[in-house]
PDB file of C-alpha atoms and ligand atoms in Angstrom:
ATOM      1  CA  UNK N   1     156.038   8.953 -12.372  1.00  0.00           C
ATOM      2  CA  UNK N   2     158.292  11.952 -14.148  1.00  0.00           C
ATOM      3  CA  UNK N   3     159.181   9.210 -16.934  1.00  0.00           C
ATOM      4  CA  UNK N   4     155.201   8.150 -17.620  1.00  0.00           C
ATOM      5  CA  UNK N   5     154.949  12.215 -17.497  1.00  0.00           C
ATOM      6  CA  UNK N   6     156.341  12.392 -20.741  1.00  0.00           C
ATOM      7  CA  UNK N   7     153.931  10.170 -23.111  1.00  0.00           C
ATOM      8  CA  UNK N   8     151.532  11.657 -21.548  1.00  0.00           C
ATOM      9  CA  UNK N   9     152.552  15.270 -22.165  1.00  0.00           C
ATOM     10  CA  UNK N  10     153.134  13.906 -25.472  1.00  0.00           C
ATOM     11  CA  UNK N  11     149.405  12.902 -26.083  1.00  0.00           C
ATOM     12  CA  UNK N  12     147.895  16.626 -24.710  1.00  0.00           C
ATOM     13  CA  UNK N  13     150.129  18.200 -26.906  1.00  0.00           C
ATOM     14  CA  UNK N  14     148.991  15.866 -29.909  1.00  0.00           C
ATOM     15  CA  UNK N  15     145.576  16.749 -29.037  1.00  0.00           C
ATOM     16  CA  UNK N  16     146.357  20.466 -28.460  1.00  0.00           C
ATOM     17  CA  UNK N  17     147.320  20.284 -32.201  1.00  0.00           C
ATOM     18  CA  UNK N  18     151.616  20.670 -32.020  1.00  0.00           C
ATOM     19  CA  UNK N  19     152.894  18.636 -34.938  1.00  0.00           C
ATOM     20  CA  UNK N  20     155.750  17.451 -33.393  1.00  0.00           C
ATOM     21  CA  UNK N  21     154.275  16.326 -29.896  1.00  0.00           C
ATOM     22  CA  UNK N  22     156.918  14.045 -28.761  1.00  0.00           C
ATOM     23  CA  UNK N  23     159.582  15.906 -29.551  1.00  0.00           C
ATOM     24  CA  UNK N  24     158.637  18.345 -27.613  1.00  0.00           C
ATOM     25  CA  UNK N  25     157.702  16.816 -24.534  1.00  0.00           C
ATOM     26  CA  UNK N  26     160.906  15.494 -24.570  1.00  0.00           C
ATOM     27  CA  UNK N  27     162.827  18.615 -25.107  1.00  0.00           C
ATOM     28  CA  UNK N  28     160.438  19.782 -22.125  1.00  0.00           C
ATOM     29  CA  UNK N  29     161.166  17.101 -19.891  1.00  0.00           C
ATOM     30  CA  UNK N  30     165.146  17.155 -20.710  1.00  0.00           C
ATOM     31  CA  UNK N  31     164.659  21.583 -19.659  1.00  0.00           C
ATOM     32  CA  UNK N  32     162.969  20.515 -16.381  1.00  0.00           C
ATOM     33  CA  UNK N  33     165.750  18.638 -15.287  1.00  0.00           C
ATOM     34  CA  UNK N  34     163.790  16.229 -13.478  1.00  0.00           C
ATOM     35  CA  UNK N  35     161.794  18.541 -11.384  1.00  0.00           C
ATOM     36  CA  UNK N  36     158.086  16.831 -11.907  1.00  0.00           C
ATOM     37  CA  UNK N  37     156.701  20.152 -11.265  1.00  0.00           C
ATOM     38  CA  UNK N  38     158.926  22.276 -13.267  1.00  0.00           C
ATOM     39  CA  UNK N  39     158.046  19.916 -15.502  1.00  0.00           C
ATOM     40  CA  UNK N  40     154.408  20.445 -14.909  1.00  0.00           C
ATOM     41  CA  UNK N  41     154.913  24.329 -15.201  1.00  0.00           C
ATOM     42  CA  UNK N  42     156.881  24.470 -18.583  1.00  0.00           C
ATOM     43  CA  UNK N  43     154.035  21.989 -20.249  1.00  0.00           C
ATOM     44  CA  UNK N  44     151.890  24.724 -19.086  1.00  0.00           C
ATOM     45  CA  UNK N  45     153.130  27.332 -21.065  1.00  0.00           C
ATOM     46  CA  UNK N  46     153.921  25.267 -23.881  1.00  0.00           C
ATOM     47  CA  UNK N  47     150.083  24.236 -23.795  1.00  0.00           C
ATOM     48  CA  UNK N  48     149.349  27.957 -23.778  1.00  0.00           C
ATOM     49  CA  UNK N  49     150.990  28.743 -26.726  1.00  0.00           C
ATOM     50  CA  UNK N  50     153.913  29.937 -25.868  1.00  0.00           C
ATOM     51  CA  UNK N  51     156.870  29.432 -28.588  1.00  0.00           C
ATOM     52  CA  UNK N  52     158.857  25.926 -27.381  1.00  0.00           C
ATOM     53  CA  UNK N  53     162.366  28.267 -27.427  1.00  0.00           C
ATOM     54  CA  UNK N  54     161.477  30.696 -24.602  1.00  0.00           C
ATOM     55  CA  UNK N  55     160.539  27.714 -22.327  1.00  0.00           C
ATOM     56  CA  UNK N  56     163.574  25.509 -22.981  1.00  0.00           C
ATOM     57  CA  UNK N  57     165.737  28.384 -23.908  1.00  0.00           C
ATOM     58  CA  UNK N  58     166.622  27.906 -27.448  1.00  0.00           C
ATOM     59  CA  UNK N  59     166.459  26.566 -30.887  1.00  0.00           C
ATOM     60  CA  UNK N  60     168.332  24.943 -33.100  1.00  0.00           C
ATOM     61  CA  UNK N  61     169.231  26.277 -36.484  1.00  0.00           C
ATOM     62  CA  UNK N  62     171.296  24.271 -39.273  1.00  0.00           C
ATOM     63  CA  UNK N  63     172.191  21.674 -35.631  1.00  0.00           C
ATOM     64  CA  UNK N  64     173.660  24.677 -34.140  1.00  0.00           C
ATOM     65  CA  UNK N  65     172.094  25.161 -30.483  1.00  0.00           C
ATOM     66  CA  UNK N  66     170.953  28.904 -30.514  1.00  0.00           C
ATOM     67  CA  UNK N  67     170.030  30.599 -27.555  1.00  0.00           C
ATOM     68  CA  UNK N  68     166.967  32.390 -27.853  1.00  0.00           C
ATOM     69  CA  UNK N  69     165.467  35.020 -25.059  1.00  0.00           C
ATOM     70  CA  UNK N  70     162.093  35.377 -23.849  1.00  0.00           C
ATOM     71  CA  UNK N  71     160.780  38.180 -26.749  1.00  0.00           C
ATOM     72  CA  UNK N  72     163.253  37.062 -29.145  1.00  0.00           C
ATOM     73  CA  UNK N  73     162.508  35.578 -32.667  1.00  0.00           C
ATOM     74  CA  UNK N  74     162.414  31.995 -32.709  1.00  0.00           C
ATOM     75  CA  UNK N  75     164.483  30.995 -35.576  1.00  0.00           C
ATOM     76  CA  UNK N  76     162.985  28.969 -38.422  1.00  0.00           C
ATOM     77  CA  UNK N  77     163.782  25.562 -40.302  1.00  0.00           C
ATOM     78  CA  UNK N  78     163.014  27.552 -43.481  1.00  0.00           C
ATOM     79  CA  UNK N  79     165.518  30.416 -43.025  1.00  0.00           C
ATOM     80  CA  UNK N  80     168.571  27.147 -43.059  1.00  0.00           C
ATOM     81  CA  UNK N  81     168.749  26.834 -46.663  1.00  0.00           C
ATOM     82  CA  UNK N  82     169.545  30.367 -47.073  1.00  0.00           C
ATOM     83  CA  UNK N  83     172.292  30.845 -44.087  1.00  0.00           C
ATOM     84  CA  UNK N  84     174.161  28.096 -45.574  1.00  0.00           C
ATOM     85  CA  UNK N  85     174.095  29.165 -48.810  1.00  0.00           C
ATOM     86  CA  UNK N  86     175.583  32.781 -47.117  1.00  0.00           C
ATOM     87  CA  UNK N  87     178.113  30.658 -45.413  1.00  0.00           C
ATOM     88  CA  UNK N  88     178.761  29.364 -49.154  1.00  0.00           C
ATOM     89  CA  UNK N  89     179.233  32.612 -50.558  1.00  0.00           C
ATOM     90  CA  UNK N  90     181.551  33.831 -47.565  1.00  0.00           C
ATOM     91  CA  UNK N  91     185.472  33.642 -48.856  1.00  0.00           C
ATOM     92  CA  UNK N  92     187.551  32.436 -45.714  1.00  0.00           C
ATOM     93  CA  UNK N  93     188.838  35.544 -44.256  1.00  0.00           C
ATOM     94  CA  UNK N  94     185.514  38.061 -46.092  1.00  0.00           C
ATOM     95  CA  UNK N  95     183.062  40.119 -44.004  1.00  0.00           C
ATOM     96  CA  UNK N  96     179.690  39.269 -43.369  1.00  0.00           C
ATOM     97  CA  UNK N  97     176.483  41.484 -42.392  1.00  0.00           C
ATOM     98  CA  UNK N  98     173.629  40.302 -41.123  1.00  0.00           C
ATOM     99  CA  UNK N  99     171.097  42.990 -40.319  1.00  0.00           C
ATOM    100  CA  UNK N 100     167.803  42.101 -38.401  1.00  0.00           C
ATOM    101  CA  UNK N 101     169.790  39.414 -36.791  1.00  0.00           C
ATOM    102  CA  UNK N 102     167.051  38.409 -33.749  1.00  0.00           C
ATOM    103  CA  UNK N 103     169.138  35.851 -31.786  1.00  0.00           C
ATOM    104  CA  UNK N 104     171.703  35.532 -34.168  1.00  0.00           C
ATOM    105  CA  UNK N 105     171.174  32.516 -35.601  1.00  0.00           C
ATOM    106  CA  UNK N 106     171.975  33.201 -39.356  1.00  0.00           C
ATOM    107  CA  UNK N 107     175.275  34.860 -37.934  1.00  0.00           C
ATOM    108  CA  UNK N 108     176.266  32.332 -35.788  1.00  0.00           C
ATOM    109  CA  UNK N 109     175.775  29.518 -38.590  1.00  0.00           C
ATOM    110  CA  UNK N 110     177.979  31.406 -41.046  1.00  0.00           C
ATOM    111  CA  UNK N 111     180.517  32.596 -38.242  1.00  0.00           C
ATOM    112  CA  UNK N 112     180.988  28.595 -37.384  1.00  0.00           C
ATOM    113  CA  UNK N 113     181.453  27.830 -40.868  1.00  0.00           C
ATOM    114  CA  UNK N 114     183.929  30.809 -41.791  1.00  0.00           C
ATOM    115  CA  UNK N 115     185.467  30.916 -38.523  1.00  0.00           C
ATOM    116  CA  UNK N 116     188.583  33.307 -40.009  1.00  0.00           C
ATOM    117  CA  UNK N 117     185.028  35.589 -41.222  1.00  0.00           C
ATOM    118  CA  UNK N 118     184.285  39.226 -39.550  1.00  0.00           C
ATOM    119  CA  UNK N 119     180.166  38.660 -38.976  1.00  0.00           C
ATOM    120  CA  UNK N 120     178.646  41.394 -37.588  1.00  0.00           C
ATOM    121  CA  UNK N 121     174.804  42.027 -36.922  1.00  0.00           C
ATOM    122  CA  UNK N 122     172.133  44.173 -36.026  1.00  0.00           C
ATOM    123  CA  UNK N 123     168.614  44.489 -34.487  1.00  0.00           C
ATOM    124  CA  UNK N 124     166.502  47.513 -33.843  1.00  0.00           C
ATOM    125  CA  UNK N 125     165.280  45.748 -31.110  1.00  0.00           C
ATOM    126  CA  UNK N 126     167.706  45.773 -27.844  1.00  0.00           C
ATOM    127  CA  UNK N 127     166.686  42.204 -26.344  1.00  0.00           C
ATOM    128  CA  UNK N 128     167.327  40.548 -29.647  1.00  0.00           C
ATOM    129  CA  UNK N 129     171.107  42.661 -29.691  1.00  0.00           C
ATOM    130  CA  UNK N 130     171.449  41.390 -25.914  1.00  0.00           C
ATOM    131  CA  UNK N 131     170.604  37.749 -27.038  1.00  0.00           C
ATOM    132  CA  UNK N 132     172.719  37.529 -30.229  1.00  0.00           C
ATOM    133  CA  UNK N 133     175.644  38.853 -28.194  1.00  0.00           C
ATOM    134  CA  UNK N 134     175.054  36.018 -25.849  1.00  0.00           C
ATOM    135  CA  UNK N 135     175.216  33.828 -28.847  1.00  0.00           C
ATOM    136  CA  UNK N 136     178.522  35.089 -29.342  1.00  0.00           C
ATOM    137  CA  UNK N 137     177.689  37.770 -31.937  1.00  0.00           C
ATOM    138  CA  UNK N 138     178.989  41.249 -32.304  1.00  0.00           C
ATOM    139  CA  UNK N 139     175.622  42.219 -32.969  1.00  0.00           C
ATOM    140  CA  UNK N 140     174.806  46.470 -32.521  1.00  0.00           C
ATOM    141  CA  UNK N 141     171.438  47.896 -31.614  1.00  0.00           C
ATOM    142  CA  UNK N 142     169.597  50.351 -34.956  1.00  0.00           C
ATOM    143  CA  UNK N 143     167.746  50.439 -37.962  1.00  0.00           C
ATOM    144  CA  UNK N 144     169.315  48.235 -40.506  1.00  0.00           C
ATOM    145  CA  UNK N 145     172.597  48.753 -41.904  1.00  0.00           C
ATOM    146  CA  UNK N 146     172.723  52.155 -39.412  1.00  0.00           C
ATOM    147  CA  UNK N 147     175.029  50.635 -36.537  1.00  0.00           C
ATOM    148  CA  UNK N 148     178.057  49.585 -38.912  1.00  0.00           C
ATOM    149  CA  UNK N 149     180.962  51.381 -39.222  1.00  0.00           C
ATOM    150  CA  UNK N 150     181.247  53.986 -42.471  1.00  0.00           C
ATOM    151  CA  UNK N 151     184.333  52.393 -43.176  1.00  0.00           C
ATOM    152  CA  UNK N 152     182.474  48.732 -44.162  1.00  0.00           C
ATOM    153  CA  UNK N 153     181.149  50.958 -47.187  1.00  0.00           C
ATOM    154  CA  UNK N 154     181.846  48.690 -50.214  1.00  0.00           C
ATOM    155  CA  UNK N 155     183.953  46.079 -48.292  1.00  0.00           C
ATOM    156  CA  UNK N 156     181.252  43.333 -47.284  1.00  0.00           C
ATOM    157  CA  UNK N 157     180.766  39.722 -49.497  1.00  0.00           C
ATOM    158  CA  UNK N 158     177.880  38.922 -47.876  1.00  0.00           C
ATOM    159  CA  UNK N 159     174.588  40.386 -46.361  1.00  0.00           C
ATOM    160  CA  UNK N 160     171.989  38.392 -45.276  1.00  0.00           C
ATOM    161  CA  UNK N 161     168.535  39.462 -44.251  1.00  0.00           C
ATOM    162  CA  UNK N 162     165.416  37.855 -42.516  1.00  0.00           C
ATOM    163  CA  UNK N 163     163.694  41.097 -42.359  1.00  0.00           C
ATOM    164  CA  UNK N 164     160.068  41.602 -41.541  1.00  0.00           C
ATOM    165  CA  UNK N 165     158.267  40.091 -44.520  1.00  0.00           C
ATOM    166  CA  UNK N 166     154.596  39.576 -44.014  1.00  0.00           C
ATOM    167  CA  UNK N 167     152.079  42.242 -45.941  1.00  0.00           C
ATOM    168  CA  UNK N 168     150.257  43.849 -42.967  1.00  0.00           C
ATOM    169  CA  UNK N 169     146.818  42.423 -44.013  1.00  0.00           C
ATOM    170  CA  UNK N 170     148.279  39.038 -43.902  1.00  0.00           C
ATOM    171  CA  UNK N 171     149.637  39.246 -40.221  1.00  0.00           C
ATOM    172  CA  UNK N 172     146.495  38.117 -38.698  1.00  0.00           C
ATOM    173  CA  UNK N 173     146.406  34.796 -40.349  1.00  0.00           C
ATOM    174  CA  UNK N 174     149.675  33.716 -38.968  1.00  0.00           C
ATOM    175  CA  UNK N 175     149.427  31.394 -36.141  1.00  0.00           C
ATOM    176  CA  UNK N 176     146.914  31.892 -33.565  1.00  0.00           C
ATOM    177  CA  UNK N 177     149.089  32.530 -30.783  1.00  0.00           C
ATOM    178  CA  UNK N 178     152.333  34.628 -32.656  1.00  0.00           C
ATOM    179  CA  UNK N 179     150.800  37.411 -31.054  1.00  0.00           C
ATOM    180  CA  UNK N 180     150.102  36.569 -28.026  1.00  0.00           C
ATOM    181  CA  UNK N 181     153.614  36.199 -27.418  1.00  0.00           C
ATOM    182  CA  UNK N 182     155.881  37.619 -30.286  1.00  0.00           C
ATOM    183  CA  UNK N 183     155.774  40.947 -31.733  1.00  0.00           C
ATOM    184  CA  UNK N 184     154.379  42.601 -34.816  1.00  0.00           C
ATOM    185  CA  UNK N 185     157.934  44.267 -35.363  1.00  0.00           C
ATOM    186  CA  UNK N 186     159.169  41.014 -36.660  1.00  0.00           C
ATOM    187  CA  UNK N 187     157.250  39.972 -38.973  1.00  0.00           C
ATOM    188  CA  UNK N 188     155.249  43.254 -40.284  1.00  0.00           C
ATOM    189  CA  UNK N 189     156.742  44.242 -43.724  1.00  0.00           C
ATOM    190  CA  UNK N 190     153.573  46.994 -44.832  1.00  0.00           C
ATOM    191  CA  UNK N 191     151.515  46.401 -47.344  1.00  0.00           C
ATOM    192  CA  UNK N 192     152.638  44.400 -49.708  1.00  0.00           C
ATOM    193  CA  UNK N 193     155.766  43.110 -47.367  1.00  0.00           C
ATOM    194  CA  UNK N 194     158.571  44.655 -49.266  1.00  0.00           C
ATOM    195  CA  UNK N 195     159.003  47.986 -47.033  1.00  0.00           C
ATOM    196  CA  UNK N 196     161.409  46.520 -45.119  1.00  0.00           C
ATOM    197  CA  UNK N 197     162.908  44.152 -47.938  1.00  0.00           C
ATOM    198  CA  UNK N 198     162.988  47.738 -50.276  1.00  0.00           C
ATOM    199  CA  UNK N 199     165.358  49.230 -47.771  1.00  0.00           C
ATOM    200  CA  UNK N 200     167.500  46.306 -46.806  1.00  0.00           C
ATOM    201  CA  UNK N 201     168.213  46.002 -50.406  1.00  0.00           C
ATOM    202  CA  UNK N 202     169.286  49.663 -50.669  1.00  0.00           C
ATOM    203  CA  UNK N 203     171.917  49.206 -47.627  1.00  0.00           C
ATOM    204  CA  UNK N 204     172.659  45.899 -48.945  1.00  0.00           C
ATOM    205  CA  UNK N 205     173.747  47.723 -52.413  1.00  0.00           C
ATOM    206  CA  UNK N 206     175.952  50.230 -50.551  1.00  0.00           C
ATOM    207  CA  UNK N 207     178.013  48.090 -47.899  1.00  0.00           C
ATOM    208  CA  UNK N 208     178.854  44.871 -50.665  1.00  0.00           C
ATOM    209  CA  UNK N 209     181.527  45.085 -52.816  1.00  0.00           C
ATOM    210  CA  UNK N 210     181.100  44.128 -56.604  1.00  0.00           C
ATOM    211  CA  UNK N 211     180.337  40.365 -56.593  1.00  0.00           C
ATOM    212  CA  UNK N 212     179.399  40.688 -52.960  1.00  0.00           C
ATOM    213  CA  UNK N 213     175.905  38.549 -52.368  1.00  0.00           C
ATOM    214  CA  UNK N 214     172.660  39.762 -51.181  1.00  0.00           C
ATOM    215  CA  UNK N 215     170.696  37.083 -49.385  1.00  0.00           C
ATOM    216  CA  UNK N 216     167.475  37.840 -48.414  1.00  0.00           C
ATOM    217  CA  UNK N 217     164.338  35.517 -47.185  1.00  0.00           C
ATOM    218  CA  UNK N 218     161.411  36.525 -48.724  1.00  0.00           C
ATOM    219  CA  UNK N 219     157.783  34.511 -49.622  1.00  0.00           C
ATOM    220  CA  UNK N 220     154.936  34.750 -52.386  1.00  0.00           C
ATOM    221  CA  UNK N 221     155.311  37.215 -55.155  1.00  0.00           C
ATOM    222  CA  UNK N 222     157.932  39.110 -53.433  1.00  0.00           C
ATOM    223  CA  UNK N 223     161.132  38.489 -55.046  1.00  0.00           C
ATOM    224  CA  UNK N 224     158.888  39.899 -58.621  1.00  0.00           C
ATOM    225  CA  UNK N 225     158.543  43.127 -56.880  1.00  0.00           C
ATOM    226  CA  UNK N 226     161.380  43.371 -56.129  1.00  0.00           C
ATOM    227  CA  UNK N 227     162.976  42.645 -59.554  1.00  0.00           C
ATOM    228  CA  UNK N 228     163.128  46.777 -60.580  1.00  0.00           C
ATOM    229  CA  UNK N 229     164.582  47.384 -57.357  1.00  0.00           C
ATOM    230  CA  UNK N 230     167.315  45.011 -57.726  1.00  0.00           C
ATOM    231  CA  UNK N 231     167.960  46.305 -61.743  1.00  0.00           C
ATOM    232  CA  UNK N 232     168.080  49.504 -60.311  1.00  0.00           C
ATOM    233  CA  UNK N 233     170.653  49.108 -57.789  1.00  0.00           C
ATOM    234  CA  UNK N 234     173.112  47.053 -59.768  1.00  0.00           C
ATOM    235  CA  UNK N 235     172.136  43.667 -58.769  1.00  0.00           C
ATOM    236  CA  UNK N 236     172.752  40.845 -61.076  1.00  0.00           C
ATOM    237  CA  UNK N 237     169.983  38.714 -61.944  1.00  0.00           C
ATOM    238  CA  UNK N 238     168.826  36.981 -58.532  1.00  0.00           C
ATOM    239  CA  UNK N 239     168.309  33.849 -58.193  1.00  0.00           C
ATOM    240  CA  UNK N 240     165.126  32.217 -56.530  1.00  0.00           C
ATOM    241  CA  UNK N 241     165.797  30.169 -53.284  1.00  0.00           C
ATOM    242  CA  UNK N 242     163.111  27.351 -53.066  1.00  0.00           C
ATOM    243  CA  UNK N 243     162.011  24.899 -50.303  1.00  0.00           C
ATOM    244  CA  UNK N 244     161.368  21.320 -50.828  1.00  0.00           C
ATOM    245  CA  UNK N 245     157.904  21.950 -51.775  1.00  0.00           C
ATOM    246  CA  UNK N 246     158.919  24.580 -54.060  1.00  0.00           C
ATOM    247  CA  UNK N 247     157.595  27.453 -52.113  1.00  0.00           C
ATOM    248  CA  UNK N 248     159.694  30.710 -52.503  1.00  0.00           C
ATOM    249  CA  UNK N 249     161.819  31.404 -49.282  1.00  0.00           C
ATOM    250  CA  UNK N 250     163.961  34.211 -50.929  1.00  0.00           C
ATOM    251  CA  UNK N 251     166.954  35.425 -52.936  1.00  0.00           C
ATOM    252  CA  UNK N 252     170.668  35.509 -53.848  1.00  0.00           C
ATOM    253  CA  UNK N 253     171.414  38.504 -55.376  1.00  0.00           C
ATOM    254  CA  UNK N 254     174.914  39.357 -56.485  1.00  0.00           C
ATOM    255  CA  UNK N 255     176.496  43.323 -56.901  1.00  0.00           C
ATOM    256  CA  UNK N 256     177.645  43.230 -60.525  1.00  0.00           C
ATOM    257  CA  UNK N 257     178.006  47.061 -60.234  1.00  0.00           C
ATOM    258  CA  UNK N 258     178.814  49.447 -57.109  1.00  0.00           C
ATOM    259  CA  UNK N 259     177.199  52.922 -57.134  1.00  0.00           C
ATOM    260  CA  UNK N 260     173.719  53.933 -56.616  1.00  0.00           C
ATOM    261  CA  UNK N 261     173.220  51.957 -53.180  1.00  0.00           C
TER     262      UNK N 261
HETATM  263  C1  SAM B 301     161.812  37.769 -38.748  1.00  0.00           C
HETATM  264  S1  SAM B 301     162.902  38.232 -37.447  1.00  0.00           S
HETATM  265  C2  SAM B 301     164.397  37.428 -38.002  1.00  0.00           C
HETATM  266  C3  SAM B 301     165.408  37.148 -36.919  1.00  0.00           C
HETATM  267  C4  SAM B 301     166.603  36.284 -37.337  1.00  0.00           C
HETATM  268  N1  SAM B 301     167.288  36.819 -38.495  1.00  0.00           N
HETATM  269  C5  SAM B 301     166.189  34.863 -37.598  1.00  0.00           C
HETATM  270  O1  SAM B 301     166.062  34.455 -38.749  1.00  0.00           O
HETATM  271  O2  SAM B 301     165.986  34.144 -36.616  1.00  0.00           O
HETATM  272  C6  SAM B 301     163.110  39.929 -37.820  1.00  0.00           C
HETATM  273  C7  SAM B 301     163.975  40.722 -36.855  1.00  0.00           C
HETATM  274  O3  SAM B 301     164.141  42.034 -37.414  1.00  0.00           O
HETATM  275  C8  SAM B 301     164.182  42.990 -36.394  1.00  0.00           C
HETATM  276  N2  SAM B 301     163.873  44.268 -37.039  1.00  0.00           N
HETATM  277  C9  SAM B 301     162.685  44.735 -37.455  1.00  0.00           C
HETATM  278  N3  SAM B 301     162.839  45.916 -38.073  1.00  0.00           N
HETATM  279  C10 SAM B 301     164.178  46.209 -38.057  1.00  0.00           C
HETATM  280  C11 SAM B 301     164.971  47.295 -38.552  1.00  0.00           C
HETATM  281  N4  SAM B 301     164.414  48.309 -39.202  1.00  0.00           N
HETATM  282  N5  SAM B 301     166.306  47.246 -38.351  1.00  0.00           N
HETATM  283  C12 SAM B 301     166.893  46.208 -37.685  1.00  0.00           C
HETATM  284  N6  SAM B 301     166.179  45.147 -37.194  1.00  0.00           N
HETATM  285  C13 SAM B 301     164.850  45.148 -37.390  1.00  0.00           C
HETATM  286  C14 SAM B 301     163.185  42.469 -35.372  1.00  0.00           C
HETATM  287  O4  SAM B 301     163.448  43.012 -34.102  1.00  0.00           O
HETATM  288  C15 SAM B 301     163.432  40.948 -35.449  1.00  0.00           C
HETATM  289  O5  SAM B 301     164.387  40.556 -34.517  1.00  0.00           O
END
């Protein structure tokens, strides 16, 4: 009976619209354990809408199994590119930042590839600091770069950033049931989607060292706004970080000079 459970979940989630159907009902049948009626429950909330992570309890990002809370940013396929490129960037030994860290998935992907790294991380929002800490992490709770230590000023190769990105008029057409579940803090980045970006790059500029990266996700026409901002600051020329389908998913930026940040 459990075992037919599972083609079966497979088919109402097919016709509930999830693109990858199977997968999850097996993920949701490995989480129950065997229990047909756990098993019953979880396909419940899955069926509901809510995200797959909070019902099996995590994610994986870059094949690293990340735990991710109930409330917590689900990490994204998209954002892989760009925390292996920071692990890249990331001399053996260097300091990492990762502000906006969520679960701590970018973090723990570069930590596991530079294990002789410092990685540290922050959230504004205390559940995400409680899960990325679970995740192994030395992840703080504040606004940004806020939480470090003064004496990082200037010291740090690499700063990554998944900030909130989405231009506030946008935020209703993301998936139907984001909000139902997540929260607006994530993914709202004000009008044009830049506020947050704006200011990351600002901290960004003042905690890297010269040649130190900057690598922030980003979508749309973003990383041309920000192209002043970057001048500005002392930023190199950034390069564009593409998907597969060529879609914009954010930028490298490198500190040519230290300064104004
Ligand atoms: C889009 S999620 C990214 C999470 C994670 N980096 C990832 O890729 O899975 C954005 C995160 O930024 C946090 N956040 C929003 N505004 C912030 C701020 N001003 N300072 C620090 N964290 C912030 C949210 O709580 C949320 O966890």
């Amino acid at each position: 009976m459990y075992d037919r459970f599972v083609p079966e979940l497979a088919e109402r989630l097919a016709a509930a619209g999830f693109l990858s159907a199977r997968e999850e009902a097996e993920q949701l049948q490995r989480a129950a354990g065997g229990d047909e009626r756990l098993l019953a429950s979880l396909a419940g909330r899955r069926l509901a809408g809510e995200p797959l992570a909070w019902i099996v309890g995590g994610a994986e990002l870059c094949g690293r199994w990340v735990r991710v809370e109930a409330g917590v940013y689900v990490p994204r396929p998209h954002t892989e590119a760009l925390a292996l490129r920071a692990a890249e960037r990331l001399p053996a030994g260097g300091i990492a930042v990762d502000v906006c860290t969520g679960s701590g998935a970018v973090a723990a992907v570069v930590a596991d590839r530079r294990p002789g790294a410092t990685v540290l991380a922050t959230d504004v929002d205390e559940r995400a600091v409680a899960c990325a800490r679970a995740n192994g992490i030395d992840a703080r709770a504040g606004d940004l770069f806020g939480p470090l230590p003064a004496a990082l000023r200037g010291r740090v190769d690499v700063v990554t950033a998944v900030v909130p990105y989405v231009p506030t008029r946008e935020l209703r057409s993301l998936q139907r049931d984001t909000f139902a579940f997540e929260s607006a803090r994530a993914y709202d980045g004000g009008p044009d989607g830049t506020a947050v970006l704006r200011r990351a790059l600002a901290g960004a500029a003042a905690v890297l060292r010269a040649g130190g990266a900057a690598l922030l996700e980003l979508g749309g026409d973003q990383a041309g706004l920000l192209e002043p901002e970057l001048d500005r600051l002392g930023f190199a020329a950034a390069s564009v970080l593409s998907d597969s389908d060529g879609d914009v998913r954010g930028i490298e930026a490198t500190l040519a000079r230290r300064g104004v940040g």
